[in-house]
Short mmCIF file of C-alpha atoms and ligand atoms in Angstrom, two decimals:
data_model
loop_
_atom_site.label_atom_id
_atom_site.label_comp_id
_atom_site.label_asym_id
_atom_site.label_seq_id
_atom_site.Cartn_x
_atom_site.Cartn_y
_atom_site.Cartn_z
CA MET A 1 -16.00 -6.44 -27.67
CA ALA A 2 -12.26 -6.98 -27.12
CA ARG A 3 -10.52 -10.13 -25.83
CA ILE A 4 -8.61 -9.05 -22.76
CA VAL A 5 -6.17 -11.24 -20.82
CA VAL A 6 -5.19 -10.15 -17.31
CA ILE A 7 -2.00 -11.84 -16.07
CA GLY A 8 -2.19 -12.14 -12.29
CA GLY A 9 -5.21 -12.82 -10.10
CA GLY A 10 -4.25 -10.69 -7.13
CA LEU A 11 -6.30 -7.83 -5.69
CA ILE A 12 -5.63 -5.44 -8.52
CA GLY A 13 -5.86 -8.06 -11.25
CA PHE A 14 -9.37 -8.87 -10.05
CA ALA A 15 -10.42 -5.23 -9.66
CA THR A 16 -9.11 -4.32 -13.13
CA ALA A 17 -10.62 -7.39 -14.75
CA LEU A 18 -14.06 -6.69 -13.32
CA MET A 19 -13.96 -3.01 -14.30
CA VAL A 20 -13.21 -3.83 -17.95
CA ALA A 21 -15.55 -6.85 -18.01
CA LYS A 22 -18.38 -4.50 -17.05
CA GLN A 23 -17.79 -2.69 -20.34
CA GLY A 24 -18.77 -5.89 -22.14
CA HIS A 25 -15.30 -7.20 -22.99
CA ASP A 26 -14.38 -10.88 -22.88
CA VAL A 27 -11.96 -11.03 -19.92
CA THR A 28 -9.81 -13.93 -18.72
CA ILE A 29 -7.56 -13.85 -15.66
CA LEU A 30 -4.51 -16.14 -15.74
CA GLU A 31 -3.22 -16.83 -12.23
CA ARG A 32 -0.14 -18.95 -11.55
CA ASP A 33 -1.24 -20.20 -8.11
CA PRO A 34 -3.55 -23.22 -8.49
CA ALA A 35 -5.62 -22.96 -5.28
CA PRO A 36 -9.07 -21.37 -5.59
CA PRO A 37 -10.32 -19.08 -2.79
CA PRO A 38 -11.58 -21.15 0.16
CA GLY A 39 -15.16 -20.88 1.39
CA THR A 40 -14.78 -18.81 4.56
CA PRO A 41 -12.62 -15.91 5.74
CA ASP A 42 -10.91 -18.04 8.39
CA GLU A 43 -10.12 -20.78 5.85
CA ALA A 44 -8.66 -18.11 3.55
CA TRP A 45 -6.40 -16.95 6.39
CA ASP A 46 -5.49 -20.44 7.65
CA HIS A 47 -5.16 -22.52 4.48
CA TRP A 48 -5.08 -20.57 1.22
CA GLU A 49 -1.75 -21.30 -0.53
CA ARG A 50 -0.62 -18.14 -2.31
CA GLN A 51 3.05 -18.56 -3.18
CA GLY A 52 2.69 -15.85 -5.84
CA VAL A 53 2.17 -13.06 -3.26
CA MET A 54 4.99 -12.87 -0.73
CA GLN A 55 3.05 -10.37 1.44
CA PHE A 56 -0.13 -12.47 1.46
CA ARG A 57 -0.19 -12.84 5.27
CA GLN A 58 1.32 -9.45 6.09
CA PRO A 59 -0.84 -6.70 7.63
CA HIS A 60 -2.80 -4.65 5.09
CA TYR A 61 -5.10 -1.69 5.52
CA LEU A 62 -7.17 -0.11 2.80
CA LEU A 63 -7.10 3.68 2.75
CA PRO A 64 -10.39 5.60 2.51
CA GLN A 65 -9.50 6.64 -1.04
CA GLY A 66 -9.25 2.96 -2.04
CA LEU A 67 -12.68 2.27 -0.58
CA ARG A 68 -14.06 5.24 -2.54
CA VAL A 69 -12.77 3.76 -5.80
CA LEU A 70 -14.37 0.42 -4.95
CA GLU A 71 -17.68 2.05 -4.05
CA GLU A 72 -17.74 4.13 -7.21
CA HIS A 73 -16.62 1.49 -9.72
CA LEU A 74 -17.08 -1.89 -8.04
CA PRO A 75 -19.83 -1.57 -5.42
CA GLU A 76 -20.30 -5.36 -5.48
CA MET A 77 -16.68 -5.79 -4.34
CA ALA A 78 -17.12 -3.21 -1.56
CA ARG A 79 -20.24 -5.13 -0.46
CA ALA A 80 -18.43 -8.49 -0.63
CA ILE A 81 -15.62 -7.15 1.58
CA ARG A 82 -18.11 -5.93 4.18
CA ASN A 83 -20.06 -9.20 4.01
CA ALA A 84 -16.81 -11.09 4.63
CA GLY A 85 -16.50 -9.29 7.97
CA ALA A 86 -14.41 -6.19 7.16
CA ILE A 87 -14.94 -3.66 9.92
CA PRO A 88 -15.37 0.11 9.65
CA HIS A 89 -12.29 2.03 10.68
CA THR A 90 -11.51 5.73 10.74
CA MET A 91 -8.03 6.98 10.02
CA LEU A 92 -8.71 9.57 12.76
CA SER A 93 -9.02 6.73 15.28
CA ALA A 94 -6.90 8.47 17.87
CA LEU A 95 -5.93 12.14 17.73
CA PRO A 96 -2.55 12.92 19.32
CA PRO A 97 -3.08 13.63 23.05
CA GLY A 98 -1.69 17.18 22.66
CA ILE A 99 -4.77 18.20 20.64
CA THR A 100 -7.28 19.69 23.07
CA ASP A 101 -9.93 20.47 20.42
CA ARG A 102 -11.42 17.00 20.04
CA ALA A 103 -14.74 18.05 18.50
CA PRO A 104 -15.70 16.09 15.36
CA ARG A 105 -15.89 17.99 12.06
CA PRO A 106 -18.85 17.68 9.67
CA ASP A 107 -16.73 16.01 6.96
CA ASP A 108 -14.84 13.53 9.16
CA GLY A 109 -16.66 10.73 7.32
CA LYS A 110 -14.11 11.05 4.51
CA PHE A 111 -11.54 9.34 6.76
CA LEU A 112 -13.70 6.22 7.07
CA THR A 113 -12.64 2.95 5.49
CA VAL A 114 -13.13 -0.77 6.08
CA THR A 115 -10.41 -3.17 7.04
CA ALA A 116 -9.84 -6.93 6.96
CA ARG A 117 -6.96 -9.38 6.76
CA ARG A 118 -5.57 -9.49 3.25
CA PRO A 119 -6.56 -13.11 2.43
CA VAL A 120 -10.10 -12.15 3.42
CA LEU A 121 -10.09 -9.08 1.15
CA GLU A 122 -8.75 -11.16 -1.71
CA GLN A 123 -11.21 -13.99 -1.22
CA ALA A 124 -14.12 -11.51 -1.22
CA MET A 125 -12.88 -9.63 -4.30
CA ALA A 126 -12.26 -12.85 -6.24
CA GLY A 127 -15.77 -14.05 -5.39
CA ALA A 128 -17.35 -10.79 -6.55
CA ALA A 129 -15.55 -10.89 -9.92
CA GLY A 130 -16.29 -14.55 -10.66
CA ARG A 131 -19.64 -13.89 -12.35
CA LEU A 132 -18.27 -11.75 -15.18
CA VAL A 133 -14.66 -12.87 -15.46
CA GLU A 134 -13.19 -16.24 -16.41
CA VAL A 135 -10.39 -17.22 -14.01
CA ARG A 136 -7.84 -19.91 -14.89
CA ARG A 137 -5.79 -20.90 -11.88
CA GLY A 138 -2.53 -22.81 -12.12
CA ALA A 139 -1.95 -20.90 -15.41
CA ARG A 140 1.55 -19.45 -15.20
CA VAL A 141 2.36 -17.14 -18.08
CA SER A 142 5.93 -17.45 -19.37
CA GLY A 143 6.11 -14.90 -22.17
CA LEU A 144 4.35 -12.67 -24.66
CA LEU A 145 3.33 -13.10 -28.28
CA THR A 146 4.40 -10.09 -30.29
CA THR A 147 4.48 -8.83 -33.87
CA ARG A 148 7.26 -6.98 -35.67
CA SER A 149 5.33 -3.77 -35.22
CA ARG A 150 5.74 -4.02 -31.42
CA GLN A 151 2.17 -5.11 -30.85
CA VAL A 152 1.55 -7.67 -28.11
CA THR A 153 -1.01 -10.13 -29.45
CA GLY A 154 -1.29 -12.61 -26.59
CA VAL A 155 0.56 -14.71 -24.04
CA ARG A 156 2.42 -18.00 -23.85
CA LEU A 157 1.71 -20.25 -20.89
CA HIS A 158 4.21 -22.45 -19.02
CA ASN A 159 2.94 -25.51 -20.94
CA ASN A 160 3.60 -23.71 -24.25
CA MET A 161 -0.07 -23.14 -24.90
CA GLU A 162 -0.81 -19.78 -26.48
CA LEU A 163 -3.71 -17.47 -25.83
CA LEU A 164 -4.47 -14.62 -28.23
CA ALA A 165 -5.71 -11.27 -26.95
CA ASP A 166 -6.45 -7.77 -28.23
CA LEU A 167 -5.08 -6.42 -24.95
CA VAL A 168 -2.84 -7.98 -22.28
CA ILE A 169 -2.90 -6.44 -18.81
CA ASP A 170 0.11 -7.12 -16.60
CA ALA A 171 -1.09 -7.41 -12.99
CA MET A 172 1.76 -9.67 -11.87
CA GLY A 173 2.64 -7.58 -8.84
CA ARG A 174 5.99 -6.30 -7.65
CA SER A 175 8.01 -9.12 -9.30
CA SER A 176 6.41 -8.75 -12.72
CA PRO A 177 8.94 -9.93 -15.33
CA LEU A 178 7.33 -7.86 -18.11
CA PRO A 179 10.53 -5.92 -19.00
CA VAL A 180 12.43 -9.22 -19.41
CA TRP A 181 9.68 -10.60 -21.64
CA LEU A 182 9.59 -7.48 -23.80
CA ASP A 183 13.36 -7.59 -24.03
CA ALA A 184 13.25 -11.27 -25.05
CA ALA A 185 10.79 -10.29 -27.79
CA GLY A 186 13.39 -7.85 -29.13
CA LEU A 187 11.50 -4.73 -28.06
CA TYR A 188 13.18 -1.65 -26.62
CA GLU A 189 13.90 -1.59 -22.92
CA VAL A 190 11.17 -0.51 -20.52
CA ALA A 191 12.23 2.48 -18.39
CA GLU A 192 12.59 1.45 -14.75
CA ARG A 193 13.81 3.00 -11.53
CA ALA A 194 14.09 1.19 -8.19
CA ASP A 195 15.32 2.20 -4.74
CA ASP A 196 15.48 0.08 -1.63
CA ALA A 197 12.63 1.45 0.50
CA GLY A 198 14.90 0.85 3.46
CA PHE A 199 12.58 -0.75 6.03
CA THR A 200 12.17 -4.20 7.56
CA TYR A 201 8.88 -5.23 9.20
CA TYR A 202 8.24 -7.55 12.12
CA SER A 203 4.50 -8.21 12.50
CA ARG A 204 2.36 -10.30 14.75
CA PHE A 205 -1.39 -11.00 14.53
CA PHE A 206 -3.71 -11.22 17.53
CA ARG A 207 -7.32 -12.19 18.11
CA ALA A 208 -9.71 -11.07 20.85
CA ARG A 209 -10.45 -13.62 23.54
CA PRO A 210 -13.92 -15.22 23.37
CA GLY A 211 -16.57 -12.76 24.56
CA GLU A 212 -14.15 -9.81 24.47
CA ALA A 213 -13.84 -6.97 21.95
CA PRO A 214 -10.50 -6.02 20.35
CA PRO A 215 -8.72 -3.30 22.37
CA ALA A 216 -9.41 0.27 21.25
CA PRO A 217 -6.46 2.17 19.74
CA LEU A 218 -4.82 4.84 21.89
CA THR A 219 -2.89 6.37 19.00
CA GLY A 220 -2.92 6.46 15.19
CA ASN A 221 -2.13 3.57 12.83
CA LEU A 222 1.49 4.56 12.37
CA THR A 223 3.53 5.86 15.27
CA PRO A 224 7.15 6.94 14.74
CA PHE A 225 9.67 6.56 17.57
CA ASP A 226 13.28 7.66 17.32
CA CYS A 227 14.68 4.66 15.40
CA TYR A 228 11.65 2.37 14.90
CA SER A 229 7.93 2.74 14.19
CA ILE A 230 4.88 0.81 15.29
CA ARG A 231 2.03 0.21 12.88
CA THR A 232 -1.28 -1.21 14.04
CA THR A 233 -3.84 -2.65 11.65
CA PRO A 234 -7.34 -3.64 12.73
CA GLY A 235 -8.80 -6.66 10.95
CA ASP A 236 -11.95 -8.74 10.53
CA SER A 237 -13.25 -11.43 12.93
CA GLY A 238 -11.81 -9.81 16.06
CA THR A 239 -8.23 -9.80 14.74
CA TRP A 240 -5.58 -7.09 14.55
CA SER A 241 -1.87 -6.87 13.95
CA VAL A 242 1.03 -4.95 15.41
CA THR A 243 4.13 -4.27 13.30
CA VAL A 244 7.51 -2.98 14.45
CA SER A 245 9.46 -1.53 11.53
CA ILE A 246 13.15 -0.72 11.57
CA HIS A 247 15.78 0.65 9.19
CA SER A 248 16.81 -2.36 7.10
CA GLN A 249 20.51 -1.62 7.71
CA ASP A 250 20.02 -1.45 11.49
CA ARG A 251 21.69 -4.76 12.34
CA ALA A 252 21.42 -4.22 16.08
CA LEU A 253 17.62 -4.04 15.96
CA ARG A 254 17.20 -7.16 13.83
CA ARG A 255 17.01 -9.13 17.05
CA LEU A 256 13.47 -7.77 17.33
CA ARG A 257 12.52 -10.64 15.08
CA ASP A 258 12.83 -12.79 18.18
CA GLU A 259 9.37 -13.06 19.80
CA ARG A 260 10.76 -12.35 23.27
CA HIS A 261 12.46 -9.09 22.26
CA TRP A 262 9.54 -8.01 20.07
CA THR A 263 7.06 -8.55 22.91
CA ARG A 264 9.25 -6.75 25.43
CA LEU A 265 9.61 -3.67 23.20
CA VAL A 266 5.90 -3.36 22.43
CA SER A 267 5.03 -3.99 26.09
CA GLU A 268 7.17 -1.00 27.03
CA CYS A 269 5.33 1.37 24.69
CA PRO A 270 2.47 2.73 26.85
CA LEU A 271 0.14 3.44 23.91
CA HIS A 272 0.65 -0.01 22.36
CA ALA A 273 1.17 -2.45 25.23
CA HIS A 274 -2.56 -3.10 25.63
CA LEU A 275 -2.72 -4.30 22.02
CA ILE A 276 -0.66 -7.36 22.84
CA ALA A 277 -1.95 -7.87 26.37
CA GLY A 278 -5.57 -7.61 25.22
CA GLY A 279 -5.70 -10.67 22.98
CA GLU A 280 -4.26 -14.06 22.03
CA PRO A 281 -1.40 -14.14 19.50
CA VAL A 282 -2.37 -16.09 16.39
CA THR A 283 1.04 -15.94 14.69
CA GLY A 284 4.66 -15.67 15.65
CA VAL A 285 6.66 -12.68 14.42
CA LEU A 286 6.34 -12.53 10.63
CA ALA A 287 9.23 -10.75 8.91
CA ALA A 288 9.14 -8.82 5.63
CA GLY A 289 12.13 -7.06 4.15
CA GLY A 290 13.63 -6.17 0.83
CA THR A 291 10.71 -3.93 -0.09
CA VAL A 292 11.52 -1.49 -2.86
CA ASN A 293 10.01 1.62 -4.33
CA ARG A 294 10.07 0.69 -8.01
CA ILE A 295 8.42 2.32 -11.01
CA ARG A 296 8.23 1.45 -14.70
CA ALA A 297 7.09 3.11 -17.91
CA ILE A 298 6.23 1.33 -21.14
CA VAL A 299 6.11 4.69 -22.95
CA ARG A 300 9.57 6.24 -23.41
CA ALA A 301 10.06 9.75 -24.76
CA GLY A 302 6.48 9.76 -25.96
CA VAL A 303 6.75 6.44 -27.85
CA PRO A 304 5.35 3.12 -26.58
CA VAL A 305 7.98 0.37 -26.24
CA ALA A 306 5.10 -1.97 -27.05
CA THR A 307 1.39 -1.63 -27.69
CA GLY A 308 -1.36 -4.00 -26.64
CA VAL A 309 0.02 -4.32 -23.12
CA LEU A 310 -0.54 -2.21 -19.98
CA SER A 311 0.94 -2.66 -16.49
CA VAL A 312 -1.31 -2.00 -13.52
CA GLY A 313 -0.92 -1.87 -9.72
CA ASP A 314 2.35 -3.12 -8.25
CA ALA A 315 3.45 -4.28 -11.70
CA TRP A 316 3.57 -0.57 -12.64
CA ALA A 317 4.85 0.80 -9.34
CA CYS A 318 5.29 -0.73 -5.92
CA THR A 319 5.85 1.31 -2.79
CA ASN A 320 7.07 0.89 0.75
CA PRO A 321 4.17 -0.56 2.75
CA SER A 322 4.50 1.68 5.84
CA LEU A 323 1.95 4.15 4.49
CA GLY A 324 -0.39 1.39 3.30
CA ARG A 325 -0.83 2.98 -0.13
CA GLY A 326 -0.24 0.01 -2.48
CA MET A 327 -3.79 -1.31 -2.79
CA THR A 328 -5.24 2.18 -3.06
CA LEU A 329 -2.78 3.22 -5.76
CA GLY A 330 -3.61 -0.04 -7.55
CA LEU A 331 -7.37 0.54 -7.36
CA MET A 332 -6.98 4.09 -8.66
CA HIS A 333 -4.85 2.63 -11.43
CA ALA A 334 -7.48 0.01 -12.27
CA ALA A 335 -9.96 2.88 -12.75
CA ILE A 336 -7.47 4.52 -15.14
CA VAL A 337 -7.21 1.26 -17.13
CA ALA A 338 -10.99 1.16 -17.37
CA GLU A 339 -11.20 4.78 -18.52
CA ALA A 340 -8.48 4.38 -21.16
CA VAL A 341 -9.89 1.06 -22.40
CA ALA A 342 -13.41 2.50 -22.67
CA ASP A 343 -12.16 5.29 -24.94
CA HIS A 344 -9.34 3.67 -26.94
CA VAL A 345 -9.40 -0.13 -26.91
CA LYS A 346 -9.66 -0.24 -30.71
CA ASP A 347 -6.56 1.93 -31.15
CA PRO A 348 -3.61 0.31 -29.28
CA PHE A 349 -1.18 3.16 -29.97
CA THR A 350 -3.48 5.85 -28.58
CA LEU A 351 -4.44 3.53 -25.72
CA ALA A 352 -0.79 3.19 -24.68
CA LEU A 353 -0.21 6.95 -24.81
CA GLU A 354 -3.42 7.90 -23.04
CA TYR A 355 -2.90 5.31 -20.32
CA ASP A 356 0.61 6.63 -19.77
CA ARG A 357 -0.64 10.23 -19.66
CA LEU A 358 -3.39 9.52 -17.13
CA THR A 359 -1.03 7.44 -14.98
CA ARG A 360 1.55 10.23 -14.91
CA GLN A 361 -1.05 12.85 -14.19
CA ARG A 362 -2.99 11.10 -11.41
CA LEU A 363 -0.63 8.54 -9.85
CA LEU A 364 2.95 9.62 -10.41
CA PRO A 365 2.71 12.53 -7.91
CA TRP A 366 1.58 10.05 -5.23
CA TYR A 367 4.41 7.67 -6.04
CA ARG A 368 6.88 10.55 -5.74
CA ASN A 369 5.29 11.71 -2.51
CA THR A 370 5.69 8.21 -1.04
CA VAL A 371 9.35 8.03 -2.05
CA TYR A 372 9.89 11.51 -0.59
CA LEU A 373 8.25 10.69 2.75
CA ASP A 374 10.27 7.45 2.95
CA SER A 375 13.51 9.28 2.30
CA GLN A 376 12.70 11.78 5.07
CA ARG A 377 11.96 9.06 7.58
CA ILE A 378 14.98 6.98 6.58
CA ALA A 379 17.22 10.04 6.96
CA GLN A 380 15.80 10.74 10.45
CA VAL A 381 16.30 7.14 11.58
CA ALA A 382 19.79 6.92 10.05
CA ALA A 383 20.78 10.06 11.98
CA VAL A 384 19.61 8.51 15.25
CA ILE A 385 21.47 5.27 14.50
CA GLN A 386 24.62 7.28 13.82
CA GLY A 387 24.15 9.34 16.99
CA ARG A 388 23.41 12.60 15.13
CA SER A 389 20.43 14.85 15.68
CA PRO A 390 17.76 14.11 13.04
CA SER A 391 17.82 16.70 10.26
CA GLN A 392 15.06 19.20 10.81
CA ASP A 393 15.40 21.64 7.98
CA VAL A 394 14.38 19.71 4.89
CA PRO A 395 11.53 21.58 3.15
CA ASP A 396 8.40 19.61 2.34
CA LEU A 397 7.02 19.26 -1.17
CA ALA A 398 4.96 22.42 -1.01
CA GLY A 399 7.79 24.55 0.36
CA ALA A 400 6.78 24.81 4.03
CA PRO A 401 9.19 23.24 6.50
CA LEU A 402 8.32 19.65 7.23
CA ARG A 403 9.38 20.20 10.81
CA ASP A 404 6.67 22.86 11.27
CA LEU A 405 3.94 20.75 9.69
CA ALA A 406 4.92 17.66 11.66
CA ALA A 407 4.99 19.67 14.88
CA ALA A 408 1.80 21.68 14.30
CA MET A 409 -0.23 18.58 13.52
CA THR A 410 0.40 17.26 17.02
CA TRP A 411 -1.33 20.33 18.57
CA ASP A 412 -3.85 21.56 16.04
CA ALA A 413 -6.93 19.52 15.12
CA ASP A 414 -7.28 21.03 11.63
CA VAL A 415 -3.61 20.73 10.73
CA PHE A 416 -3.74 17.11 11.91
CA ARG A 417 -6.70 16.43 9.63
CA ALA A 418 -4.94 18.11 6.71
CA PHE A 419 -1.84 16.03 7.35
CA MET A 420 -3.97 12.86 7.42
CA GLU A 421 -5.62 13.86 4.13
CA MET A 422 -2.16 13.93 2.59
CA ILE A 423 -0.96 10.70 4.22
CA THR A 424 -4.12 8.83 3.22
CA MET A 425 -4.10 10.20 -0.35
CA LEU A 426 -7.37 12.12 -0.01
CA ALA A 427 -5.75 15.39 -1.12
CA PRO A 428 -2.31 16.13 -2.60
CA PRO A 429 0.20 18.12 -0.51
CA GLN A 430 0.28 21.00 -2.99
CA GLU A 431 -3.47 21.48 -2.65
CA ILE A 432 -3.42 21.16 1.12
CA MET A 433 -0.60 23.62 1.64
CA THR A 434 -2.26 26.30 -0.46
CA ARG A 435 -5.54 26.15 1.44
CA PRO A 436 -6.37 29.58 2.82
CA GLY A 437 -5.19 29.84 6.39
CA LEU A 438 -3.45 26.48 6.71
CA ALA A 439 0.13 27.55 5.92
CA ARG A 440 -0.36 30.54 8.28
CA LYS A 441 -1.60 28.23 11.04
CA ILE A 442 1.44 26.01 10.62
CA THR A 443 3.87 28.93 10.72
CA GLU A 444 2.14 30.47 13.73
CA ALA A 445 2.19 27.18 15.62
CA ALA A 446 5.88 26.82 14.81
CA ALA A 447 6.66 30.39 15.92
CA LEU A 448 4.77 29.80 19.16
CA ALA A 449 6.79 26.66 19.70
CA THR A 450 10.07 28.46 19.14
CA ALA A 451 9.08 31.33 21.46
CA GLY A 452 7.67 29.17 24.21
CA GLY A 453 10.00 26.24 23.82
CA ARG A 454 6.99 23.96 23.24
CA ASP A 455 8.18 20.58 21.93
CA PRO A 456 6.05 18.66 19.44
CA TRP A 457 4.32 15.68 20.99
CA THR A 458 6.05 12.38 20.48
CA ALA A 459 4.71 8.99 21.50
CA PRO A 460 6.12 7.57 24.71
CA GLY A 461 8.33 4.51 24.30
CA PRO A 462 11.89 3.27 24.67
CA THR A 463 14.64 5.34 23.03
CA ARG A 464 17.36 3.75 20.93
CA ALA A 465 19.69 3.54 23.90
CA GLU A 466 16.97 1.79 25.91
CA VAL A 467 16.11 -0.61 23.08
CA LEU A 468 19.78 -1.55 22.65
CA LYS A 469 20.03 -2.20 26.39
CA MET A 470 16.89 -4.34 26.23
CA LEU A 471 18.37 -6.40 23.38
CA SER A 472 21.80 -6.87 24.95
C1 FAD B 1 4.84 -6.27 3.77
C2 FAD B 1 3.81 -5.57 2.93
C3 FAD B 1 2.72 -4.93 3.54
C4 FAD B 1 1.80 -4.22 2.77
N1 FAD B 1 0.79 -3.54 3.40
C5 FAD B 1 -0.09 -2.83 2.66
C6 FAD B 1 -1.14 -2.10 3.28
O1 FAD B 1 -1.28 -2.04 4.49
N2 FAD B 1 -2.01 -1.43 2.48
C7 FAD B 1 -1.88 -1.42 1.11
O2 FAD B 1 -2.68 -0.79 0.45
N3 FAD B 1 -0.90 -2.10 0.51
C8 FAD B 1 0.00 -2.79 1.23
N4 FAD B 1 0.99 -3.49 0.61
C9 FAD B 1 1.05 -3.46 -0.87
C10 FAD B 1 0.04 -4.45 -1.47
O3 FAD B 1 0.33 -5.75 -1.00
C11 FAD B 1 0.16 -4.40 -2.99
O4 FAD B 1 0.04 -3.08 -3.41
C12 FAD B 1 -0.91 -5.26 -3.66
O5 FAD B 1 -0.76 -6.61 -3.33
C13 FAD B 1 -0.79 -5.12 -5.17
O6 FAD B 1 -1.70 -5.99 -5.78
P1 FAD B 1 -1.41 -6.56 -7.23
O7 FAD B 1 -2.63 -7.30 -7.60
O8 FAD B 1 -0.89 -5.46 -8.09
O9 FAD B 1 -0.17 -7.56 -7.04
P2 FAD B 1 -0.11 -8.91 -6.19
O10 FAD B 1 -1.03 -8.85 -5.05
O11 FAD B 1 1.34 -9.14 -5.92
O12 FAD B 1 -0.65 -10.01 -7.19
C14 FAD B 1 0.09 -10.44 -8.31
C15 FAD B 1 -0.51 -11.74 -8.80
O13 FAD B 1 0.12 -12.12 -10.01
C16 FAD B 1 0.34 -13.53 -9.99
N5 FAD B 1 1.43 -13.81 -10.94
C17 FAD B 1 2.73 -13.41 -10.84
N6 FAD B 1 3.42 -13.86 -11.91
C18 FAD B 1 2.55 -14.54 -12.69
C19 FAD B 1 2.69 -15.23 -13.92
N7 FAD B 1 3.85 -15.33 -14.57
N8 FAD B 1 1.58 -15.82 -14.46
C20 FAD B 1 0.37 -15.75 -13.83
N9 FAD B 1 0.21 -15.12 -12.64
C21 FAD B 1 1.29 -14.50 -12.08
C22 FAD B 1 0.68 -13.81 -8.53
O14 FAD B 1 0.53 -15.16 -8.19
C23 FAD B 1 -0.33 -12.90 -7.83
O15 FAD B 1 -1.53 -13.54 -7.61
C24 FAD B 1 1.94 -4.18 1.36
C25 FAD B 1 3.02 -4.82 0.73
C26 FAD B 1 3.96 -5.49 1.51
C27 FAD B 1 5.15 -6.10 0.80
#
């Protein structure tokens, strides 16, 4: 049995802690925020103080792949989330209207997930872990204990208390100061790369009126318009949220933070207006900006900077939230921690290398895919802001033109499903694009479009010129 300290009691800290605790290790979570989870979902939403997580009250949806990880490794957490009121949701909730073949497919169940407000998810996950994991709240870690041989042997708390551990897991989220701590301990620099994800989010939560059901979606969770997108996220207890996201450099559209402007824009989007008319607002417009795509590696050129420490979830890599991949990446990562710990906990050097190898193999491609999709969208929006036609000839990761895939998925039910498998991390783009028949379907649909002048479907809503007029 190893002594394992997890720094950070967020979603992924709890998931990781429970996975390794189930192997019989002695696991303690150290969480800087003092407040324990409240008793009910609504209290968690209304009152839980969580200064340590800046996105605590921002919209969150869990992708089907994330739910799969929970069901496989932490069925008690999946149960706790459902018991807390999370509702079933399919990522195929609304096929684009241009798709005439609306027949269900036998394996559509793979797009199913459950969704709840983030404080509710966190409260449920913390409750499910409590039996096997010791949680110390109000325990802010301020540094690491290390040896000359680059082994981390424990942590130092804000009150100078020390806690020894065979393994320290950094689950401190996107602001994890681990590289600074390792640097302060005289260890080589951690490799890090960060890019501004480039988006700002303006979100508002709603709740169904007494006796009424939440309005049904008329389009998918994420709808791109020319220079803004609308994301909708169903929640527990009759709640849902609507988010308008803009290019973070688009000064003119920042006025959408104003409730009046925000409401006017969404009201003029025919597939979204009912989402704000069909319920009571429970928040004003909540803004989130400054989100980065940032990735770190503790192993450099095949050599660990330090042993006895692993970074998981956002502490390893955080991504732009538009695609809602953060929690799912984190849960997949927690499963990698558990696998590496099960095989190598007694050998810190091999543990560091194996963890790095599995992370690169299974998660790095998804991180890169997210950065790639962001860069495509940012380039499109920037072109519209600058009055240029959005670039249409950038090849996608598997070599087929993105334009053709994006167009064909608005007409073809199978291409749409394949696209959603990629977006929701059920299957990597390389695998999807080499499926027999799919690339041909995409090319044929594109050729048909070129010959017949058929435009890909785009959601109805104000154009940039109209939004600017609205805001003036
Ligand atoms: C605006 C926004 C919207 C998002 N929407 C989605 C979405 O729809 N779907 C999705 O999957 N993901 C989404 N994400 C990403 C998601 O929030 C993260 O991936 C997820 O929170 C990562 O969990 P974590 O446990 O790694 O980190 P966190 O949730 O950030 O938890 C870190 C924990 O560490 C604690 N901590 C920090 N420092 C210390 C310290 N020194 N000592 C002790 N404790 C410490 C903090 O208090 C906190 O509890 C979104 C992110 C943002 C910014």
